[in-house]
Short mmCIF file of C-alpha atoms in Angstrom, two decimals:
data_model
loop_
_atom_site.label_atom_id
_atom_site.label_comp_id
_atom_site.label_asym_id
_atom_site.label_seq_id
_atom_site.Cartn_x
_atom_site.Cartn_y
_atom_site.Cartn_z
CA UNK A 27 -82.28 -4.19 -185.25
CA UNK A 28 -79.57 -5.42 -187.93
CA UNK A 29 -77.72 -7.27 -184.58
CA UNK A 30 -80.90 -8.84 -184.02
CA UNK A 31 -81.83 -9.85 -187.45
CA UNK A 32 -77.95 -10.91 -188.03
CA UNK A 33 -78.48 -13.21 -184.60
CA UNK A 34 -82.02 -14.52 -185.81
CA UNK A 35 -80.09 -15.61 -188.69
CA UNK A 36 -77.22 -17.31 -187.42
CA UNK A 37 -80.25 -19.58 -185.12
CA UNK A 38 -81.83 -20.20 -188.27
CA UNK A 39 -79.46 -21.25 -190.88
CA UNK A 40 -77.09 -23.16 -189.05
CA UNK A 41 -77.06 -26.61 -188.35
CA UNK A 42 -77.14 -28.60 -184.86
CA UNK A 43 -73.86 -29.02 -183.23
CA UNK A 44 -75.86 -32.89 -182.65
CA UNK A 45 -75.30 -33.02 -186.45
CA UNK A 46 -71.30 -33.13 -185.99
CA UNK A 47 -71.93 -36.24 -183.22
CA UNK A 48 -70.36 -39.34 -184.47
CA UNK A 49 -72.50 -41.47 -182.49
CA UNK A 50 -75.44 -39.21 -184.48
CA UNK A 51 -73.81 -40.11 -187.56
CA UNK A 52 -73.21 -43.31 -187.05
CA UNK A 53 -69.74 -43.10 -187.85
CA UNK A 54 -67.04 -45.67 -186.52
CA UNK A 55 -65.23 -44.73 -182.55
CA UNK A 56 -61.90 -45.77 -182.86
CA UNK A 57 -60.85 -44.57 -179.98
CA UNK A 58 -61.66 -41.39 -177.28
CA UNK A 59 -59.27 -39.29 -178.71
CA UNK A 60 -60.61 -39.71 -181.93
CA UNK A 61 -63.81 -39.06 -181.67
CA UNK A 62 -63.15 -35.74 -179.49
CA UNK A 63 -60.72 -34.77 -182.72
CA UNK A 64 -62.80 -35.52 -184.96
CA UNK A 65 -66.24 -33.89 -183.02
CA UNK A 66 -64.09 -30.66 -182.10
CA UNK A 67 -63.61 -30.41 -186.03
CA UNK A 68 -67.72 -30.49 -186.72
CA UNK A 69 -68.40 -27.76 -184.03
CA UNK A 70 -65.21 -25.46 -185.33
CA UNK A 71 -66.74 -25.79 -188.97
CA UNK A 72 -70.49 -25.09 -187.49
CA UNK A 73 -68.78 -21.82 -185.17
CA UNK A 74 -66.93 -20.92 -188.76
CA UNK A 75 -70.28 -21.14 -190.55
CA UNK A 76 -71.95 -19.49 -187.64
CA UNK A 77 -69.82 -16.72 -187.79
CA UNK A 78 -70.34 -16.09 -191.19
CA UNK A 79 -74.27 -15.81 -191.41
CA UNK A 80 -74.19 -13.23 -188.37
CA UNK A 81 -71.16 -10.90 -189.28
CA UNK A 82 -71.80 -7.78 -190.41
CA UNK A 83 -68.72 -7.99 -192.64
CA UNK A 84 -66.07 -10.09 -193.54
CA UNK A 85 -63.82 -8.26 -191.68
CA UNK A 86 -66.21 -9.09 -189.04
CA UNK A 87 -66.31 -12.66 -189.72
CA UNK A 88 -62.38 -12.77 -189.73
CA UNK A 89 -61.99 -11.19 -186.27
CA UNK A 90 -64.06 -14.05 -184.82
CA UNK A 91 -62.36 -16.65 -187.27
CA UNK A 92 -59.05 -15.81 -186.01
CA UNK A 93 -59.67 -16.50 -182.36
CA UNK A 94 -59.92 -20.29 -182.95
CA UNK A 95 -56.71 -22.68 -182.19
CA UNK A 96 -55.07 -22.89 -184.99
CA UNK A 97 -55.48 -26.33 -185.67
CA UNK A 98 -59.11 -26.17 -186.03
CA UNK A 99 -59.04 -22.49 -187.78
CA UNK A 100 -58.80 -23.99 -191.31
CA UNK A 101 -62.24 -25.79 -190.62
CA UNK A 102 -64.10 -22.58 -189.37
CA UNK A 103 -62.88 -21.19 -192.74
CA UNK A 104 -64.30 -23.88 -194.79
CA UNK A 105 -67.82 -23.66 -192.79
CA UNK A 106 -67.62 -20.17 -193.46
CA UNK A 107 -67.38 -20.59 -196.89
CA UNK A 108 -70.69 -22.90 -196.65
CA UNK A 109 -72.31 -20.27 -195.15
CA UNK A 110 -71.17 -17.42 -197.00
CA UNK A 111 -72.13 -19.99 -199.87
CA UNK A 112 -75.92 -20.59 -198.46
CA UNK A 113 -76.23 -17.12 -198.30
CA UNK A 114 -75.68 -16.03 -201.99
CA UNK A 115 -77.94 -19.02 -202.76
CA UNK A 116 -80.83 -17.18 -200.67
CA UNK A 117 -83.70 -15.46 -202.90
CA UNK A 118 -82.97 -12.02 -200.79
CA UNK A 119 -80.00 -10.81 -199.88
CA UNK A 120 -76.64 -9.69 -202.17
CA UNK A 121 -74.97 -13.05 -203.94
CA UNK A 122 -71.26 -11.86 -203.98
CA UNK A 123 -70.40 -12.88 -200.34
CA UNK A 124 -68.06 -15.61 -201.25
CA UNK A 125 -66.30 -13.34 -204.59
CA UNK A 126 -65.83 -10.57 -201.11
CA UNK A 127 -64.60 -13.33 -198.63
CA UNK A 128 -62.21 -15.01 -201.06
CA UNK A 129 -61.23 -11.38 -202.37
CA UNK A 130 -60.47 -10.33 -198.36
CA UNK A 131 -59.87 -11.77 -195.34
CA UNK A 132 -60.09 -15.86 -196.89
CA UNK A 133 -57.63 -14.90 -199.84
CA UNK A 134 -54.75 -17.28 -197.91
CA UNK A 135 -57.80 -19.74 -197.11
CA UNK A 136 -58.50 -20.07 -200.75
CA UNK A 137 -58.46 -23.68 -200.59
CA UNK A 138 -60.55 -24.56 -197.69
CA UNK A 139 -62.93 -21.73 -198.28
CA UNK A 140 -63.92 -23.42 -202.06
CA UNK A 141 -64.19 -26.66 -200.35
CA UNK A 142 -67.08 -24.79 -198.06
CA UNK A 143 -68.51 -23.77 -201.15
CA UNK A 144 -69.23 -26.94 -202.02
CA UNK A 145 -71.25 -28.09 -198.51
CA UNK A 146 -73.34 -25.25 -199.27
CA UNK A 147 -74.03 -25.92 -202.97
CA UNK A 148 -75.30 -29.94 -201.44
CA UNK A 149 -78.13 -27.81 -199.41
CA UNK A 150 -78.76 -25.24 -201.77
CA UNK A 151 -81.28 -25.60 -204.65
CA UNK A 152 -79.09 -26.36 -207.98
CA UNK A 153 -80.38 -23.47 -210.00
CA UNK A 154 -79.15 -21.22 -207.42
CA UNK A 155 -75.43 -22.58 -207.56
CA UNK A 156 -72.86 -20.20 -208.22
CA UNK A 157 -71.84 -20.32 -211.82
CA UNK A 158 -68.16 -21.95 -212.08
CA UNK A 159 -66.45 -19.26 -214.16
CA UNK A 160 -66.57 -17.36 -210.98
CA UNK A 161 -63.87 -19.34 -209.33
CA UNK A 162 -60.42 -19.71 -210.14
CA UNK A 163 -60.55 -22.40 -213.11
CA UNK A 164 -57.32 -24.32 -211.51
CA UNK A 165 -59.20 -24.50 -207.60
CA UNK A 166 -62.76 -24.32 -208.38
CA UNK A 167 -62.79 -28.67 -208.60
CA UNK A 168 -61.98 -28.29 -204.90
CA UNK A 169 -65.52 -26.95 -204.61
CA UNK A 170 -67.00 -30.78 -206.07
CA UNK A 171 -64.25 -31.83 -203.20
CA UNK A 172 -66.95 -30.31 -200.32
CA UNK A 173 -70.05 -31.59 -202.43
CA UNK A 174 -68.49 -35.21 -202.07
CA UNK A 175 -67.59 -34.90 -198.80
CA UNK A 176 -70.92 -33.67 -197.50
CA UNK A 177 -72.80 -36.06 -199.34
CA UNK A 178 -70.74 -38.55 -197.61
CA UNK A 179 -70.87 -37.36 -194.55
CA UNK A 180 -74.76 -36.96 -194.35
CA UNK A 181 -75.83 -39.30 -196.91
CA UNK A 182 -73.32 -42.35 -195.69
CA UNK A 183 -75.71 -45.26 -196.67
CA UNK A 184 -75.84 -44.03 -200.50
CA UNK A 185 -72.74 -42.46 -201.08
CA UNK A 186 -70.25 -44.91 -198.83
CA UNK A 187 -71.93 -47.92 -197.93
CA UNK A 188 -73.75 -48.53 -201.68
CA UNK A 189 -71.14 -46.89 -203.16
CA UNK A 190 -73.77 -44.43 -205.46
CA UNK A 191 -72.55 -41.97 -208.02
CA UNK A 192 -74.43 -39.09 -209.90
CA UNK A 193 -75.06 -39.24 -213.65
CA UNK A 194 -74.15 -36.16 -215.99
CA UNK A 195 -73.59 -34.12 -213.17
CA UNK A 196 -73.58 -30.44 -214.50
CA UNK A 197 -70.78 -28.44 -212.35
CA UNK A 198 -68.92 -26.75 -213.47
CA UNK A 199 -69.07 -27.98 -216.76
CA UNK A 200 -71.14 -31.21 -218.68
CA UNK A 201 -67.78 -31.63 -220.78
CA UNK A 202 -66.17 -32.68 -217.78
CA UNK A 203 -69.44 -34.80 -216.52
CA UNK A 204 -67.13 -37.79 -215.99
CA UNK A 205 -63.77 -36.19 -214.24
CA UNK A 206 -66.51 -34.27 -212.01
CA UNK A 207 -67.24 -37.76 -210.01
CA UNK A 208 -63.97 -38.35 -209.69
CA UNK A 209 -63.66 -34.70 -207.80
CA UNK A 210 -66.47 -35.86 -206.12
CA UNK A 211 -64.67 -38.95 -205.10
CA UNK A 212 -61.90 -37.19 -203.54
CA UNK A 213 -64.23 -35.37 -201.44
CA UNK A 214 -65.66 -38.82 -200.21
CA UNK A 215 -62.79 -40.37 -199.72
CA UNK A 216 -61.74 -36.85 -197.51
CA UNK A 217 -64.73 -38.16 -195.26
CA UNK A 218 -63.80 -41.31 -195.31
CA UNK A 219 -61.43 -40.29 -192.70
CA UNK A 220 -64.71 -39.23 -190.39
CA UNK A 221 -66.99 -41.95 -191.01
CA UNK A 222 -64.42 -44.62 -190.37
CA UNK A 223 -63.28 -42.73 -187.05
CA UNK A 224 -59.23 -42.79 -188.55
CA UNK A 225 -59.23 -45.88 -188.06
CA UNK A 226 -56.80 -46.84 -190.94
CA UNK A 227 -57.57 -50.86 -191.52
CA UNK A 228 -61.55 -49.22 -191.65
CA UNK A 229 -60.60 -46.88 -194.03
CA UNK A 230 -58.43 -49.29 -196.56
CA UNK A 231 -61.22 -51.86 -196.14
CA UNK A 232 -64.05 -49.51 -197.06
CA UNK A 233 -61.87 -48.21 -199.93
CA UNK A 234 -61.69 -51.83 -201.03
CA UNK A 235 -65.69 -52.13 -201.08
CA UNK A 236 -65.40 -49.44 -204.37
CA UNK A 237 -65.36 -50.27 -207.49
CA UNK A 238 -60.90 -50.55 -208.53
CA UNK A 239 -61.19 -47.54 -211.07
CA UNK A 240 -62.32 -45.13 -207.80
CA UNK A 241 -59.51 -46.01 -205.61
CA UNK A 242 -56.98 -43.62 -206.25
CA UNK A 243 -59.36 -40.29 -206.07
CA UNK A 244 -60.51 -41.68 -202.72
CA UNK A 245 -57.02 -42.61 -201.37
CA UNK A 246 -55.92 -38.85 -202.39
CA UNK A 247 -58.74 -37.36 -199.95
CA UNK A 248 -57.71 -39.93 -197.55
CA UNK A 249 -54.30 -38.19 -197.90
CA UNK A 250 -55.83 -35.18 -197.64
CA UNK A 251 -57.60 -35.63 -194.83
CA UNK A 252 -54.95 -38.04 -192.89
CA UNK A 253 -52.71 -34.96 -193.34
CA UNK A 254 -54.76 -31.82 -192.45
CA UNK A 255 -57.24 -33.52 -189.78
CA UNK A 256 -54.64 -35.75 -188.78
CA UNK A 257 -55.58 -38.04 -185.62
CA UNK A 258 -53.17 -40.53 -186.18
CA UNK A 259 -49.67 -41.72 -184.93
CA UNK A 260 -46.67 -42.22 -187.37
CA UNK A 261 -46.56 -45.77 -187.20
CA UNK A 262 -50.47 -45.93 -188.28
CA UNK A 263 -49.81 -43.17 -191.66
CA UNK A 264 -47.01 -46.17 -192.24
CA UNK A 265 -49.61 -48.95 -192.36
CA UNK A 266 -51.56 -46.39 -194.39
CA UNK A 267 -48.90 -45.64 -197.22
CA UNK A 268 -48.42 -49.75 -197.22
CA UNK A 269 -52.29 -50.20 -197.34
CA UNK A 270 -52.37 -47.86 -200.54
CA UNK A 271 -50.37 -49.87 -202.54
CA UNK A 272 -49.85 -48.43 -206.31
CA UNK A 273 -52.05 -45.79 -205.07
CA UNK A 274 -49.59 -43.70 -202.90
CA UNK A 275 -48.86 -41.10 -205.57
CA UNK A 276 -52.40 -40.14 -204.93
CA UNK A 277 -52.24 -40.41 -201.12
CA UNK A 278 -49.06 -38.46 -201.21
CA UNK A 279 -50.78 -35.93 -203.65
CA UNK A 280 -53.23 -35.09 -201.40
CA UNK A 281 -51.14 -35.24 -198.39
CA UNK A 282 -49.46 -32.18 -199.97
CA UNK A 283 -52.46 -30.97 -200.99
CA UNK A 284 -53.13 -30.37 -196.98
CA UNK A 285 -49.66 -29.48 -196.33
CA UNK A 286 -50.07 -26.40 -198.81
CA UNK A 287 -53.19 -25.40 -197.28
CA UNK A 288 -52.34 -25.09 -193.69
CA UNK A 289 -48.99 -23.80 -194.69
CA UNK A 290 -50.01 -20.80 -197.02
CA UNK A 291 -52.74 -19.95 -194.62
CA UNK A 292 -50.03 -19.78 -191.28
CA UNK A 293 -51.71 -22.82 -189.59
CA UNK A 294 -48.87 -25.29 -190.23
CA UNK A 295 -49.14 -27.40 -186.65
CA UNK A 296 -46.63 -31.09 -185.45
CA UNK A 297 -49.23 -33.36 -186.46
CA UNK A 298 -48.93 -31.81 -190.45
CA UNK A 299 -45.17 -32.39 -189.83
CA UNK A 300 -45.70 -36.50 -188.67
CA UNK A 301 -48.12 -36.55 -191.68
CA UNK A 302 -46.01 -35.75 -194.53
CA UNK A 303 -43.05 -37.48 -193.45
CA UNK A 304 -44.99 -40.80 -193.12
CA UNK A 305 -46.86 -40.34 -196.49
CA UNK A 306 -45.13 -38.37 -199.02
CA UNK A 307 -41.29 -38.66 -197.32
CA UNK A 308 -40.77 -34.84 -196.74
CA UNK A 309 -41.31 -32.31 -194.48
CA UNK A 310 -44.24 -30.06 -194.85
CA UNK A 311 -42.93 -27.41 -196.13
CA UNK A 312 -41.06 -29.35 -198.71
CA UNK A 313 -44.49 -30.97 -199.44
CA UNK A 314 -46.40 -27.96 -199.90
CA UNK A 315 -43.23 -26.18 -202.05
CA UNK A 316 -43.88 -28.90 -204.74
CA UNK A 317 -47.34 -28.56 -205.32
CA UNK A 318 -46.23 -24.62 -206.13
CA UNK A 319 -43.89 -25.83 -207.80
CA UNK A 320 -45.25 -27.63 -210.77
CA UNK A 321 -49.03 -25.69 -210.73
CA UNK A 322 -49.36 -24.61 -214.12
CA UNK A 323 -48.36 -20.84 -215.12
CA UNK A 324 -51.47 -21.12 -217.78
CA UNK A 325 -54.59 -23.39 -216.89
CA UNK A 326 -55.21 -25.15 -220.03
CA UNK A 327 -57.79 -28.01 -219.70
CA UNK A 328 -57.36 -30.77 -221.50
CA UNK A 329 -59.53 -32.69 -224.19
CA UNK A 330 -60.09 -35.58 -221.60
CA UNK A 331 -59.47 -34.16 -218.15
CA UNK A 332 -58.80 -30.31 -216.84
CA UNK A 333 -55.58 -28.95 -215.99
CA UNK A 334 -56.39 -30.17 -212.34
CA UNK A 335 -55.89 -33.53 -213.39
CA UNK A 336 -52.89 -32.98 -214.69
CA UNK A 337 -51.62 -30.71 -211.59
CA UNK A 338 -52.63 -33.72 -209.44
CA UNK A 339 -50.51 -35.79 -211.31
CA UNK A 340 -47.49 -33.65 -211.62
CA UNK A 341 -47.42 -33.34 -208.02
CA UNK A 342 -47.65 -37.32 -206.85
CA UNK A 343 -44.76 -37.89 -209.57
CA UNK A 344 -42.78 -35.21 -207.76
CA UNK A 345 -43.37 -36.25 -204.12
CA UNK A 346 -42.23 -39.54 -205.28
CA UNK A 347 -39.32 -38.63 -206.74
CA UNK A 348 -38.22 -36.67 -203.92
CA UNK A 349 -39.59 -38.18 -200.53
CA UNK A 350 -41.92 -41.26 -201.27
CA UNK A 351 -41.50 -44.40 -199.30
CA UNK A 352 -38.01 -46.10 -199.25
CA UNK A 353 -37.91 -49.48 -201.08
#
């Protein structure tokens, strides 16, 4: 009976594999390749998210996780973090699936999982969002990082193409109303990446439709995603870095941002390698080392912006220093 409820579940709660379909989307073809990348990377989130609606466990839910190629593992994570996410937002049910998967078997997925967290809180009614003191209060703006992304990636015409924002958004706290778009931003500018196909003129020219104070949150998920999707040859992350002008401190930033994830979670692949080298001048371990490096001992927000901010910063003033592109 709990098999079959666990199955009726998984049919019921999880999205189309259709929905990941870039012609579906509407999302720009660059190329084959591309859109096979980029497609395989919907259905490995949807079989992550899956996954995590019918396991009996976490434990569960990690057996399946880790029989997925390791470059595509880190986005089964992150959908099961949406749907461990959709489930404590359910009326029934218990609501500390995510504190269990984050405090188990996702505790070197940390990253990706509170990105997941964030799809789910875009589907999920806002009074059942999780309350942001239960996240670590360094990560938990990667959560507004998945909100952006998904409202991107589903809501295109608003979000990317009119370029809309939300007012006094609440999460995860109204002090930080204003800093929480521009987490939000770095989440669209992750999907950028999608919705433009990788196609890196696209991307730079859509960047360019934005208003000049948003470019350098979405150039740091471009790095972000550039880096951990990848999809992209060496000489094309060039053109990218030369694209981003005074912004590749913030492409670099989240370029090691992506490094550091695949890294601590043992999913470092060649493509991370080529990514980092191109964008932030380093390997990828050397990438990811930095952004340990410099993360603050203490988080200590700040009157104007959190410690995040200020993380973010340290790091793209490191990666220059060290690696950055030669003058």
């Amino acid at each position: 009976m709990g098999n079959g409820w666990r199955a009726f579940r998984r049919r019921i709660l999880t999205p189309d594999i259709s929905e990941t379909s870039l012609a579906k989307r509407g999302f720009h073809r660059k190329s084959p390749a591309a859109q096979e990348l980029l497609e395989t990377v919907g259905e490995k989130f949807l079989l992550g998210y899956a996954h995590a609606v019918e396991a009996r466990s976490p434990e569960q839910a990690e057996e399946w996780l880790e029989r997925i190629p390791p470059q595509f593992r880190g986005f089964a994570y992150e959908g099961a973090g949406m749907g461990y996410g959709v489930l404590d937002g359910l009326p029934f049910g218990k609501s500390t699936n995510i504190a269990e998967f984050l405090a188990g078997p996702a505790a070197k997925h940390d990253y990706i999982v509170y990105v997941g967290v964030g799809w789910a809180m875009a589907r999920i009614p806002r009074f059942t969002w999780p309350k942001a003191t239960d996240f670590d209060p360094l990560l938990r703006w990667l959560v507004l990082d998945g909100y952006g992304f998904h409202q991107a990636y589903f809501k295109t015409d608003s979000y990317v193409r009119n370029q809309y924002q939300e007012k006094d958004f609440p999460w995860p706290d109204r002090r930080y109303d204003g800093y929480a778009l521009r987490a939000i931003d770095q989440g669209i500018g992750r999907a950028l990446w999608f919705v433009c196909g990788t196609d890196v003129s696209l991307v730079t020219k859509t960047i360019e439709e934005f208003p000049e104070s948003r470019h350098g949150d979405l150039y740091a998920g471009v790095g972000l995603a550039s880096t951990y999707a990848c999809g992209v040859s060496a000489d094309e992350l060039t053109e990218l870095v030369d694209r981003a002008g005074i912004h590749d401190g913030q492409l670099a930033q989240g370029s090691a941002f992506a490094a550091e994830a695949r890294v601590r979670a043992g999913l470092l692949i060649p493509e991370t390698e080529v990514a980092t080298r191109a964008i932030c001048g380093l390997p990828a371990e050397r990438a990811a080392a930095i952004t340990q490096e410099v993360r603050p001992a203490v988080v200590v927000d700040g009157d104007d912006v959190p410690a995040f901010e200020t993380w973010r910063q340290r790091i793209a003033e490191e990666v220059l220093t060290h690696g950055g592109k030669k003058k």
